[in-house]
Amino acid sequence: MSGYRKAFKKAFPYTIPVMTGYIFIGIAFGVMYAEKGYSFLWAVLMSLLVYAGSGQYLAVNFFVPGISFLQVIFMTLMVNVRHIFYGISLLEKFNNMGKKRWYMIFGLTDETYSLLCTTKVPDGVEEEKFLFAISLMDQSYWIIGSAIGGLAGSLLPFNSEGIDFAMTALFVVIFVEQWMDRRNRTPAIVGIAAAFICLQIFGADKFVLPSMLLIVLVLFMMRTRLERREEVQCP
């Protein structure tokens, strides 16, 4: 247990930016969920068992007449399909984590992925315990926010118009932070260009999946060049 205690202690400072974001967007989700007339316990349960971030925001609109089960499956897949591409780059790390790999796969979000890929494991801490601590703490922040929002939405009157923009704002902050932190910005530029091109071609409702496919294809073709540049910049 001491190994895990040390891992959580070392990992906590790195998760503070995610904590500040997740608690507030979790609150926003809880408020939106409560406005549909559901108990805050359902919001907590969804954050515990589903934990899909933007997928949960989308799910708030599923609980209305006229939405079929197939529509729910398709829309959820479209929103969260990017996690498939995230997971591919982490297969080697997760395979070395034993049974914990199943939770690591489940707990992979945009923000957690960013931390897992960019955070250097501190000396004296086992990598698998450190990465597990990051994932578990990130989800706990989301659950806490959902509970607070669900309770507040049930007890206090709220006008939730525009509150769902909190998720978009968090994505922007993380992107800017990575842009400022990294010297090699080619992947970010590729992402922006691919998203813009696909937005013009497919429209706002259907550009996410084509964008991800285009980004993966371009980065795969540029892989050798990018790796060489990383070696030069980080000897």
JSON list of C-alpha atoms in Angstrom, two decimals:
[
{"chain": "A", "resi": 1, "resn": "MET", "atom": "CA", "xyz": [0.00, 0.00, 0.00]},
{"chain": "A", "resi": 2, "resn": "SER", "atom": "CA", "xyz": [2.91, 2.36, 0.63]},
{"chain": "A", "resi": 3, "resn": "GLY", "atom": "CA", "xyz": [3.78, 2.17, -3.05]},
{"chain": "A", "resi": 4, "resn": "TYR", "atom": "CA", "xyz": [0.29, 3.32, -4.02]},
{"chain": "A", "resi": 5, "resn": "ARG", "atom": "CA", "xyz": [0.28, 6.02, -1.33]},
{"chain": "A", "resi": 6, "resn": "LYS", "atom": "CA", "xyz": [3.50, 7.44, -2.74]},
{"chain": "A", "resi": 7, "resn": "ALA", "atom": "CA", "xyz": [2.20, 7.19, -6.31]},
{"chain": "A", "resi": 8, "resn": "PHE", "atom": "CA", "xyz": [-0.99, 9.10, -5.47]},
{"chain": "A", "resi": 9, "resn": "LYS", "atom": "CA", "xyz": [0.98, 11.74, -3.55]},
{"chain": "A", "resi": 10, "resn": "LYS", "atom": "CA", "xyz": [3.36, 12.28, -6.46]},
{"chain": "A", "resi": 11, "resn": "ALA", "atom": "CA", "xyz": [0.62, 12.21, -9.10]},
{"chain": "A", "resi": 12, "resn": "PHE", "atom": "CA", "xyz": [-1.74, 14.67, -7.38]},
{"chain": "A", "resi": 13, "resn": "PRO", "atom": "CA", "xyz": [0.08, 17.92, -8.37]},
{"chain": "A", "resi": 14, "resn": "TYR", "atom": "CA", "xyz": [-0.05, 16.91, -12.03]},
{"chain": "A", "resi": 15, "resn": "THR", "atom": "CA", "xyz": [-3.81, 16.37, -11.84]},
{"chain": "A", "resi": 16, "resn": "ILE", "atom": "CA", "xyz": [-4.65, 19.76, -10.31]},
{"chain": "A", "resi": 17, "resn": "PRO", "atom": "CA", "xyz": [-5.43, 21.40, -13.70]},
{"chain": "A", "resi": 18, "resn": "VAL", "atom": "CA", "xyz": [-7.75, 18.50, -14.53]},
{"chain": "A", "resi": 19, "resn": "MET", "atom": "CA", "xyz": [-9.31, 18.72, -11.07]},
{"chain": "A", "resi": 20, "resn": "THR", "atom": "CA", "xyz": [-10.19, 22.39, -11.50]},
{"chain": "A", "resi": 21, "resn": "GLY", "atom": "CA", "xyz": [-11.70, 21.68, -14.89]},
{"chain": "A", "resi": 22, "resn": "TYR", "atom": "CA", "xyz": [-13.46, 18.39, -14.10]},
{"chain": "A", "resi": 23, "resn": "ILE", "atom": "CA", "xyz": [-15.13, 19.61, -10.93]},
{"chain": "A", "resi": 24, "resn": "PHE", "atom": "CA", "xyz": [-16.67, 22.57, -12.73]},
{"chain": "A", "resi": 25, "resn": "ILE", "atom": "CA", "xyz": [-17.73, 20.74, -15.88]},
{"chain": "A", "resi": 26, "resn": "GLY", "atom": "CA", "xyz": [-18.94, 17.88, -13.68]},
{"chain": "A", "resi": 27, "resn": "ILE", "atom": "CA", "xyz": [-21.07, 20.42, -11.83]},
{"chain": "A", "resi": 28, "resn": "ALA", "atom": "CA", "xyz": [-22.42, 21.64, -15.16]},
{"chain": "A", "resi": 29, "resn": "PHE", "atom": "CA", "xyz": [-23.33, 18.07, -16.14]},
{"chain": "A", "resi": 30, "resn": "GLY", "atom": "CA", "xyz": [-25.01, 17.45, -12.78]},
{"chain": "A", "resi": 31, "resn": "VAL", "atom": "CA", "xyz": [-27.07, 20.63, -13.11]},
{"chain": "A", "resi": 32, "resn": "MET", "atom": "CA", "xyz": [-28.19, 19.71, -16.63]},
{"chain": "A", "resi": 33, "resn": "TYR", "atom": "CA", "xyz": [-29.09, 16.19, -15.50]},
{"chain": "A", "resi": 34, "resn": "ALA", "atom": "CA", "xyz": [-31.05, 17.45, -12.50]},
{"chain": "A", "resi": 35, "resn": "GLU", "atom": "CA", "xyz": [-33.03, 19.79, -14.76]},
{"chain": "A", "resi": 36, "resn": "LYS", "atom": "CA", "xyz": [-34.38, 16.70, -16.52]},
{"chain": "A", "resi": 37, "resn": "GLY", "atom": "CA", "xyz": [-35.92, 15.67, -13.21]},
{"chain": "A", "resi": 38, "resn": "TYR", "atom": "CA", "xyz": [-33.45, 12.95, -12.22]},
{"chain": "A", "resi": 39, "resn": "SER", "atom": "CA", "xyz": [-31.96, 12.42, -8.77]},
{"chain": "A", "resi": 40, "resn": "PHE", "atom": "CA", "xyz": [-28.34, 13.46, -8.27]},
{"chain": "A", "resi": 41, "resn": "LEU", "atom": "CA", "xyz": [-27.61, 9.79, -7.54]},
{"chain": "A", "resi": 42, "resn": "TRP", "atom": "CA", "xyz": [-28.24, 8.97, -11.20]},
{"chain": "A", "resi": 43, "resn": "ALA", "atom": "CA", "xyz": [-25.73, 11.63, -12.25]},
{"chain": "A", "resi": 44, "resn": "VAL", "atom": "CA", "xyz": [-23.17, 10.12, -9.87]},
{"chain": "A", "resi": 45, "resn": "LEU", "atom": "CA", "xyz": [-23.90, 6.61, -11.13]},
{"chain": "A", "resi": 46, "resn": "MET", "atom": "CA", "xyz": [-23.46, 7.66, -14.75]},
{"chain": "A", "resi": 47, "resn": "SER", "atom": "CA", "xyz": [-20.14, 9.34, -13.93]},
{"chain": "A", "resi": 48, "resn": "LEU", "atom": "CA", "xyz": [-19.06, 6.21, -12.07]},
{"chain": "A", "resi": 49, "resn": "LEU", "atom": "CA", "xyz": [-20.06, 3.61, -14.68]},
{"chain": "A", "resi": 50, "resn": "VAL", "atom": "CA", "xyz": [-20.09, 5.54, -17.97]},
{"chain": "A", "resi": 51, "resn": "TYR", "atom": "CA", "xyz": [-17.53, 8.32, -17.46]},
{"chain": "A", "resi": 52, "resn": "ALA", "atom": "CA", "xyz": [-17.66, 9.61, -21.02]},
{"chain": "A", "resi": 53, "resn": "GLY", "atom": "CA", "xyz": [-17.22, 13.37, -20.61]},
{"chain": "A", "resi": 54, "resn": "SER", "atom": "CA", "xyz": [-18.77, 14.96, -23.68]},
{"chain": "A", "resi": 55, "resn": "GLY", "atom": "CA", "xyz": [-20.70, 11.71, -24.20]},
{"chain": "A", "resi": 56, "resn": "GLN", "atom": "CA", "xyz": [-22.47, 12.32, -20.89]},
{"chain": "A", "resi": 57, "resn": "TYR", "atom": "CA", "xyz": [-23.37, 15.85, -21.95]},
{"chain": "A", "resi": 58, "resn": "LEU", "atom": "CA", "xyz": [-24.85, 14.36, -25.11]},
{"chain": "A", "resi": 59, "resn": "ALA", "atom": "CA", "xyz": [-26.65, 11.68, -23.10]},
{"chain": "A", "resi": 60, "resn": "VAL", "atom": "CA", "xyz": [-28.68, 14.33, -21.27]},
{"chain": "A", "resi": 61, "resn": "ASN", "atom": "CA", "xyz": [-30.65, 14.75, -24.51]},
{"chain": "A", "resi": 62, "resn": "PHE", "atom": "CA", "xyz": [-31.21, 11.00, -24.92]},
{"chain": "A", "resi": 63, "resn": "PHE", "atom": "CA", "xyz": [-33.88, 10.88, -22.24]},
{"chain": "A", "resi": 64, "resn": "VAL", "atom": "CA", "xyz": [-36.59, 12.37, -24.43]},
{"chain": "A", "resi": 65, "resn": "PRO", "atom": "CA", "xyz": [-39.30, 10.71, -26.54]},
{"chain": "A", "resi": 66, "resn": "GLY", "atom": "CA", "xyz": [-38.36, 9.84, -30.10]},
{"chain": "A", "resi": 67, "resn": "ILE", "atom": "CA", "xyz": [-34.71, 8.84, -29.50]},
{"chain": "A", "resi": 68, "resn": "SER", "atom": "CA", "xyz": [-34.15, 5.22, -30.48]},
{"chain": "A", "resi": 69, "resn": "PHE", "atom": "CA", "xyz": [-31.61, 2.86, -28.94]},
{"chain": "A", "resi": 70, "resn": "LEU", "atom": "CA", "xyz": [-29.73, 2.66, -32.25]},
{"chain": "A", "resi": 71, "resn": "GLN", "atom": "CA", "xyz": [-29.48, 6.44, -32.37]},
{"chain": "A", "resi": 72, "resn": "VAL", "atom": "CA", "xyz": [-28.02, 6.47, -28.87]},
{"chain": "A", "resi": 73, "resn": "ILE", "atom": "CA", "xyz": [-25.38, 3.89, -29.84]},
{"chain": "A", "resi": 74, "resn": "PHE", "atom": "CA", "xyz": [-24.42, 5.68, -33.05]},
{"chain": "A", "resi": 75, "resn": "MET", "atom": "CA", "xyz": [-24.22, 9.15, -31.55]},
{"chain": "A", "resi": 76, "resn": "THR", "atom": "CA", "xyz": [-22.19, 7.93, -28.57]},
{"chain": "A", "resi": 77, "resn": "LEU", "atom": "CA", "xyz": [-19.78, 6.14, -30.92]},
{"chain": "A", "resi": 78, "resn": "MET", "atom": "CA", "xyz": [-19.36, 9.25, -33.06]},
{"chain": "A", "resi": 79, "resn": "VAL", "atom": "CA", "xyz": [-18.59, 11.44, -30.04]},
{"chain": "A", "resi": 80, "resn": "ASN", "atom": "CA", "xyz": [-16.16, 9.04, -28.34]},
{"chain": "A", "resi": 81, "resn": "VAL", "atom": "CA", "xyz": [-14.56, 7.23, -31.30]},
{"chain": "A", "resi": 82, "resn": "ARG", "atom": "CA", "xyz": [-11.44, 9.36, -30.85]},
{"chain": "A", "resi": 83, "resn": "HIS", "atom": "CA", "xyz": [-10.60, 7.29, -27.76]},
{"chain": "A", "resi": 84, "resn": "ILE", "atom": "CA", "xyz": [-9.86, 4.34, -30.05]},
{"chain": "A", "resi": 85, "resn": "PHE", "atom": "CA", "xyz": [-7.04, 6.31, -31.60]},
{"chain": "A", "resi": 86, "resn": "TYR", "atom": "CA", "xyz": [-5.82, 7.44, -28.19]},
{"chain": "A", "resi": 87, "resn": "GLY", "atom": "CA", "xyz": [-5.75, 3.88, -26.94]},
{"chain": "A", "resi": 88, "resn": "ILE", "atom": "CA", "xyz": [-3.63, 2.59, -29.82]},
{"chain": "A", "resi": 89, "resn": "SER", "atom": "CA", "xyz": [-0.68, 4.69, -28.69]},
{"chain": "A", "resi": 90, "resn": "LEU", "atom": "CA", "xyz": [-0.97, 3.36, -25.13]},
{"chain": "A", "resi": 91, "resn": "LEU", "atom": "CA", "xyz": [-1.30, -0.35, -25.84]},
{"chain": "A", "resi": 92, "resn": "GLU", "atom": "CA", "xyz": [2.24, -1.17, -24.74]},
{"chain": "A", "resi": 93, "resn": "LYS", "atom": "CA", "xyz": [1.95, 0.73, -21.45]},
{"chain": "A", "resi": 94, "resn": "PHE", "atom": "CA", "xyz": [-1.44, -0.76, -20.61]},
{"chain": "A", "resi": 95, "resn": "ASN", "atom": "CA", "xyz": [-0.41, -4.33, -21.45]},
{"chain": "A", "resi": 96, "resn": "ASN", "atom": "CA", "xyz": [2.25, -4.12, -18.75]},
{"chain": "A", "resi": 97, "resn": "MET", "atom": "CA", "xyz": [-0.25, -3.14, -16.05]},
{"chain": "A", "resi": 98, "resn": "GLY", "atom": "CA", "xyz": [-1.91, -6.51, -15.46]},
{"chain": "A", "resi": 99, "resn": "LYS", "atom": "CA", "xyz": [-5.56, -6.41, -14.39]},
{"chain": "A", "resi": 100, "resn": "LYS", "atom": "CA", "xyz": [-5.39, -2.64, -13.93]},
{"chain": "A", "resi": 101, "resn": "ARG", "atom": "CA", "xyz": [-5.27, -2.28, -17.71]},
{"chain": "A", "resi": 102, "resn": "TRP", "atom": "CA", "xyz": [-9.04, -2.81, -17.88]},
{"chain": "A", "resi": 103, "resn": "TYR", "atom": "CA", "xyz": [-9.65, 0.22, -15.69]},
{"chain": "A", "resi": 104, "resn": "MET", "atom": "CA", "xyz": [-7.03, 2.23, -17.59]},
{"chain": "A", "resi": 105, "resn": "ILE", "atom": "CA", "xyz": [-8.90, 1.53, -20.83]},
{"chain": "A", "resi": 106, "resn": "PHE", "atom": "CA", "xyz": [-12.20, 2.47, -19.24]},
{"chain": "A", "resi": 107, "resn": "GLY", "atom": "CA", "xyz": [-10.80, 5.64, -17.64]},
{"chain": "A", "resi": 108, "resn": "LEU", "atom": "CA", "xyz": [-9.14, 7.03, -20.76]},
{"chain": "A", "resi": 109, "resn": "THR", "atom": "CA", "xyz": [-10.39, 10.57, -21.39]},
{"chain": "A", "resi": 110, "resn": "ASP", "atom": "CA", "xyz": [-8.90, 13.43, -23.38]},
{"chain": "A", "resi": 111, "resn": "GLU", "atom": "CA", "xyz": [-7.39, 15.07, -20.31]},
{"chain": "A", "resi": 112, "resn": "THR", "atom": "CA", "xyz": [-6.14, 11.82, -18.77]},
{"chain": "A", "resi": 113, "resn": "TYR", "atom": "CA", "xyz": [-4.60, 10.83, -22.09]},
{"chain": "A", "resi": 114, "resn": "SER", "atom": "CA", "xyz": [-2.76, 14.14, -22.16]},
{"chain": "A", "resi": 115, "resn": "LEU", "atom": "CA", "xyz": [-1.30, 13.52, -18.69]},
{"chain": "A", "resi": 116, "resn": "LEU", "atom": "CA", "xyz": [-0.40, 9.89, -19.39]},
{"chain": "A", "resi": 117, "resn": "CYS", "atom": "CA", "xyz": [1.51, 10.88, -22.52]},
{"chain": "A", "resi": 118, "resn": "THR", "atom": "CA", "xyz": [3.29, 14.02, -21.32]},
{"chain": "A", "resi": 119, "resn": "THR", "atom": "CA", "xyz": [3.97, 13.49, -17.61]},
{"chain": "A", "resi": 120, "resn": "LYS", "atom": "CA", "xyz": [7.35, 12.08, -16.64]},
{"chain": "A", "resi": 121, "resn": "VAL", "atom": "CA", "xyz": [7.15, 9.44, -13.94]},
{"chain": "A", "resi": 122, "resn": "PRO", "atom": "CA", "xyz": [8.96, 10.74, -10.81]},
{"chain": "A", "resi": 123, "resn": "ASP", "atom": "CA", "xyz": [11.96, 8.89, -9.48]},
{"chain": "A", "resi": 124, "resn": "GLY", "atom": "CA", "xyz": [11.19, 6.22, -6.93]},
{"chain": "A", "resi": 125, "resn": "VAL", "atom": "CA", "xyz": [7.63, 5.62, -8.16]},
{"chain": "A", "resi": 126, "resn": "GLU", "atom": "CA", "xyz": [6.47, 2.60, -10.16]},
{"chain": "A", "resi": 127, "resn": "GLU", "atom": "CA", "xyz": [5.13, 3.69, -13.55]},
{"chain": "A", "resi": 128, "resn": "GLU", "atom": "CA", "xyz": [2.02, 1.50, -13.49]},
{"chain": "A", "resi": 129, "resn": "LYS", "atom": "CA", "xyz": [0.98, 2.78, -10.05]},
{"chain": "A", "resi": 130, "resn": "PHE", "atom": "CA", "xyz": [1.66, 6.38, -11.04]},
{"chain": "A", "resi": 131, "resn": "LEU", "atom": "CA", "xyz": [-0.44, 6.14, -14.21]},
{"chain": "A", "resi": 132, "resn": "PHE", "atom": "CA", "xyz": [-3.21, 4.33, -12.34]},
{"chain": "A", "resi": 133, "resn": "ALA", "atom": "CA", "xyz": [-3.25, 7.09, -9.71]},
{"chain": "A", "resi": 134, "resn": "ILE", "atom": "CA", "xyz": [-3.67, 9.76, -12.39]},
{"chain": "A", "resi": 135, "resn": "SER", "atom": "CA", "xyz": [-6.59, 7.96, -14.01]},
{"chain": "A", "resi": 136, "resn": "LEU", "atom": "CA", "xyz": [-8.37, 7.21, -10.74]},
{"chain": "A", "resi": 137, "resn": "MET", "atom": "CA", "xyz": [-8.00, 10.73, -9.37]},
{"chain": "A", "resi": 138, "resn": "ASP", "atom": "CA", "xyz": [-9.23, 12.27, -12.62]},
{"chain": "A", "resi": 139, "resn": "GLN", "atom": "CA", "xyz": [-12.42, 10.21, -12.50]},
{"chain": "A", "resi": 140, "resn": "SER", "atom": "CA", "xyz": [-12.93, 11.01, -8.82]},
{"chain": "A", "resi": 141, "resn": "TYR", "atom": "CA", "xyz": [-12.91, 14.74, -9.67]},
{"chain": "A", "resi": 142, "resn": "TRP", "atom": "CA", "xyz": [-15.58, 14.17, -12.30]},
{"chain": "A", "resi": 143, "resn": "ILE", "atom": "CA", "xyz": [-17.75, 12.17, -9.89]},
{"chain": "A", "resi": 144, "resn": "ILE", "atom": "CA", "xyz": [-17.43, 14.82, -7.17]},
{"chain": "A", "resi": 145, "resn": "GLY", "atom": "CA", "xyz": [-18.42, 17.55, -9.62]},
{"chain": "A", "resi": 146, "resn": "SER", "atom": "CA", "xyz": [-21.40, 15.54, -10.85]},
{"chain": "A", "resi": 147, "resn": "ALA", "atom": "CA", "xyz": [-22.60, 15.01, -7.28]},
{"chain": "A", "resi": 148, "resn": "ILE", "atom": "CA", "xyz": [-22.29, 18.71, -6.42]},
{"chain": "A", "resi": 149, "resn": "GLY", "atom": "CA", "xyz": [-24.05, 19.77, -9.62]},
{"chain": "A", "resi": 150, "resn": "GLY", "atom": "CA", "xyz": [-26.80, 17.20, -9.22]},
{"chain": "A", "resi": 151, "resn": "LEU", "atom": "CA", "xyz": [-27.49, 18.29, -5.66]},
{"chain": "A", "resi": 152, "resn": "ALA", "atom": "CA", "xyz": [-27.38, 21.98, -6.51]},
{"chain": "A", "resi": 153, "resn": "GLY", "atom": "CA", "xyz": [-29.61, 21.50, -9.54]},
{"chain": "A", "resi": 154, "resn": "SER", "atom": "CA", "xyz": [-32.15, 19.63, -7.42]},
{"chain": "A", "resi": 155, "resn": "LEU", "atom": "CA", "xyz": [-32.24, 22.16, -4.59]},
{"chain": "A", "resi": 156, "resn": "LEU", "atom": "CA", "xyz": [-31.65, 25.51, -6.32]},
{"chain": "A", "resi": 157, "resn": "PRO", "atom": "CA", "xyz": [-33.16, 27.13, -9.43]},
{"chain": "A", "resi": 158, "resn": "PHE", "atom": "CA", "xyz": [-30.68, 27.30, -12.33]},
{"chain": "A", "resi": 159, "resn": "ASN", "atom": "CA", "xyz": [-30.70, 28.68, -15.85]},
{"chain": "A", "resi": 160, "resn": "SER", "atom": "CA", "xyz": [-28.42, 26.19, -17.60]},
{"chain": "A", "resi": 161, "resn": "GLU", "atom": "CA", "xyz": [-28.39, 27.95, -20.97]},
{"chain": "A", "resi": 162, "resn": "GLY", "atom": "CA", "xyz": [-24.83, 27.86, -22.32]},
{"chain": "A", "resi": 163, "resn": "ILE", "atom": "CA", "xyz": [-23.49, 25.81, -19.41]},
{"chain": "A", "resi": 164, "resn": "ASP", "atom": "CA", "xyz": [-22.50, 22.95, -21.73]},
{"chain": "A", "resi": 165, "resn": "PHE", "atom": "CA", "xyz": [-19.78, 25.23, -23.18]},
{"chain": "A", "resi": 166, "resn": "ALA", "atom": "CA", "xyz": [-17.70, 24.38, -20.12]},
{"chain": "A", "resi": 167, "resn": "MET", "atom": "CA", "xyz": [-16.50, 21.19, -21.84]},
{"chain": "A", "resi": 168, "resn": "THR", "atom": "CA", "xyz": [-15.37, 23.08, -24.93]},
{"chain": "A", "resi": 169, "resn": "ALA", "atom": "CA", "xyz": [-13.58, 25.65, -22.76]},
{"chain": "A", "resi": 170, "resn": "LEU", "atom": "CA", "xyz": [-11.63, 22.89, -21.00]},
{"chain": "A", "resi": 171, "resn": "PHE", "atom": "CA", "xyz": [-10.51, 21.41, -24.32]},
{"chain": "A", "resi": 172, "resn": "VAL", "atom": "CA", "xyz": [-9.28, 24.83, -25.45]},
{"chain": "A", "resi": 173, "resn": "VAL", "atom": "CA", "xyz": [-7.31, 25.38, -22.24]},
{"chain": "A", "resi": 174, "resn": "ILE", "atom": "CA", "xyz": [-5.60, 21.98, -22.53]},
{"chain": "A", "resi": 175, "resn": "PHE", "atom": "CA", "xyz": [-4.74, 22.62, -26.18]},
{"chain": "A", "resi": 176, "resn": "VAL", "atom": "CA", "xyz": [-3.23, 26.04, -25.41]},
{"chain": "A", "resi": 177, "resn": "GLU", "atom": "CA", "xyz": [-1.22, 24.58, -22.51]},
{"chain": "A", "resi": 178, "resn": "GLN", "atom": "CA", "xyz": [0.24, 21.85, -24.73]},
{"chain": "A", "resi": 179, "resn": "TRP", "atom": "CA", "xyz": [0.90, 24.36, -27.51]},
{"chain": "A", "resi": 180, "resn": "MET", "atom": "CA", "xyz": [2.91, 26.57, -25.15]},
{"chain": "A", "resi": 181, "resn": "ASP", "atom": "CA", "xyz": [4.74, 23.64, -23.55]},
{"chain": "A", "resi": 182, "resn": "ARG", "atom": "CA", "xyz": [5.94, 21.82, -26.69]},
{"chain": "A", "resi": 183, "resn": "ARG", "atom": "CA", "xyz": [8.50, 23.02, -29.22]},
{"chain": "A", "resi": 184, "resn": "ASN", "atom": "CA", "xyz": [7.35, 20.62, -31.92]},
{"chain": "A", "resi": 185, "resn": "ARG", "atom": "CA", "xyz": [3.89, 21.91, -32.82]},
{"chain": "A", "resi": 186, "resn": "THR", "atom": "CA", "xyz": [3.47, 20.02, -36.08]},
{"chain": "A", "resi": 187, "resn": "PRO", "atom": "CA", "xyz": [0.90, 17.52, -34.68]},
{"chain": "A", "resi": 188, "resn": "ALA", "atom": "CA", "xyz": [-1.20, 20.40, -33.33]},
{"chain": "A", "resi": 189, "resn": "ILE", "atom": "CA", "xyz": [-1.07, 22.20, -36.68]},
{"chain": "A", "resi": 190, "resn": "VAL", "atom": "CA", "xyz": [-2.04, 18.98, -38.45]},
{"chain": "A", "resi": 191, "resn": "GLY", "atom": "CA", "xyz": [-4.99, 18.60, -36.08]},
{"chain": "A", "resi": 192, "resn": "ILE", "atom": "CA", "xyz": [-6.21, 22.15, -36.65]},
{"chain": "A", "resi": 193, "resn": "ALA", "atom": "CA", "xyz": [-5.88, 21.89, -40.43]},
{"chain": "A", "resi": 194, "resn": "ALA", "atom": "CA", "xyz": [-7.59, 18.49, -40.60]},
{"chain": "A", "resi": 195, "resn": "ALA", "atom": "CA", "xyz": [-10.48, 19.66, -38.41]},
{"chain": "A", "resi": 196, "resn": "PHE", "atom": "CA", "xyz": [-10.94, 22.81, -40.50]},
{"chain": "A", "resi": 197, "resn": "ILE", "atom": "CA", "xyz": [-10.90, 20.93, -43.81]},
{"chain": "A", "resi": 198, "resn": "CYS", "atom": "CA", "xyz": [-13.35, 18.27, -42.61]},
{"chain": "A", "resi": 199, "resn": "LEU", "atom": "CA", "xyz": [-15.60, 20.91, -41.07]},
{"chain": "A", "resi": 200, "resn": "GLN", "atom": "CA", "xyz": [-15.93, 22.59, -44.46]},
{"chain": "A", "resi": 201, "resn": "ILE", "atom": "CA", "xyz": [-16.56, 19.31, -46.26]},
{"chain": "A", "resi": 202, "resn": "PHE", "atom": "CA", "xyz": [-18.76, 17.37, -43.84]},
{"chain": "A", "resi": 203, "resn": "GLY", "atom": "CA", "xyz": [-20.35, 20.08, -41.72]},
{"chain": "A", "resi": 204, "resn": "ALA", "atom": "CA", "xyz": [-20.44, 20.63, -37.97]},
{"chain": "A", "resi": 205, "resn": "ASP", "atom": "CA", "xyz": [-22.48, 17.50, -37.19]},
{"chain": "A", "resi": 206, "resn": "LYS", "atom": "CA", "xyz": [-20.29, 14.96, -39.01]},
{"chain": "A", "resi": 207, "resn": "PHE", "atom": "CA", "xyz": [-16.71, 16.22, -39.12]},
{"chain": "A", "resi": 208, "resn": "VAL", "atom": "CA", "xyz": [-15.28, 14.58, -35.95]},
{"chain": "A", "resi": 209, "resn": "LEU", "atom": "CA", "xyz": [-14.72, 11.05, -37.30]},
{"chain": "A", "resi": 210, "resn": "PRO", "atom": "CA", "xyz": [-13.30, 12.13, -40.69]},
{"chain": "A", "resi": 211, "resn": "SER", "atom": "CA", "xyz": [-11.02, 14.58, -38.85]},
{"chain": "A", "resi": 212, "resn": "MET", "atom": "CA", "xyz": [-9.65, 11.85, -36.59]},
{"chain": "A", "resi": 213, "resn": "LEU", "atom": "CA", "xyz": [-9.05, 9.52, -39.53]},
{"chain": "A", "resi": 214, "resn": "LEU", "atom": "CA", "xyz": [-7.29, 12.26, -41.49]},
{"chain": "A", "resi": 215, "resn": "ILE", "atom": "CA", "xyz": [-5.13, 13.25, -38.49]},
{"chain": "A", "resi": 216, "resn": "VAL", "atom": "CA", "xyz": [-4.06, 9.64, -37.88]},
{"chain": "A", "resi": 217, "resn": "LEU", "atom": "CA", "xyz": [-3.28, 9.12, -41.57]},
{"chain": "A", "resi": 218, "resn": "VAL", "atom": "CA", "xyz": [-1.19, 12.28, -41.88]},
{"chain": "A", "resi": 219, "resn": "LEU", "atom": "CA", "xyz": [0.70, 11.73, -38.63]},
{"chain": "A", "resi": 220, "resn": "PHE", "atom": "CA", "xyz": [1.37, 8.11, -39.59]},
{"chain": "A", "resi": 221, "resn": "MET", "atom": "CA", "xyz": [2.85, 9.27, -42.90]},
{"chain": "A", "resi": 222, "resn": "MET", "atom": "CA", "xyz": [4.97, 11.85, -41.03]},
{"chain": "A", "resi": 223, "resn": "ARG", "atom": "CA", "xyz": [5.92, 9.51, -38.20]},
{"chain": "A", "resi": 224, "resn": "THR", "atom": "CA", "xyz": [9.59, 9.08, -39.10]},
{"chain": "A", "resi": 225, "resn": "ARG", "atom": "CA", "xyz": [10.13, 12.81, -39.57]},
{"chain": "A", "resi": 226, "resn": "LEU", "atom": "CA", "xyz": [8.41, 13.66, -36.29]},
{"chain": "A", "resi": 227, "resn": "GLU", "atom": "CA", "xyz": [10.41, 11.08, -34.33]},
{"chain": "A", "resi": 228, "resn": "ARG", "atom": "CA", "xyz": [13.66, 12.45, -35.73]},
{"chain": "A", "resi": 229, "resn": "ARG", "atom": "CA", "xyz": [12.64, 15.98, -34.75]},
{"chain": "A", "resi": 230, "resn": "GLU", "atom": "CA", "xyz": [11.80, 14.84, -31.21]},
{"chain": "A", "resi": 231, "resn": "GLU", "atom": "CA", "xyz": [15.22, 13.18, -30.91]},
{"chain": "A", "resi": 232, "resn": "VAL", "atom": "CA", "xyz": [16.94, 16.39, -32.00]},
{"chain": "A", "resi": 233, "resn": "GLN", "atom": "CA", "xyz": [14.94, 18.57, -29.61]},
{"chain": "A", "resi": 234, "resn": "CYS", "atom": "CA", "xyz": [15.07, 16.14, -26.66]},
{"chain": "A", "resi": 235, "resn": "PRO", "atom": "CA", "xyz": [18.45, 14.38, -26.78]}
]
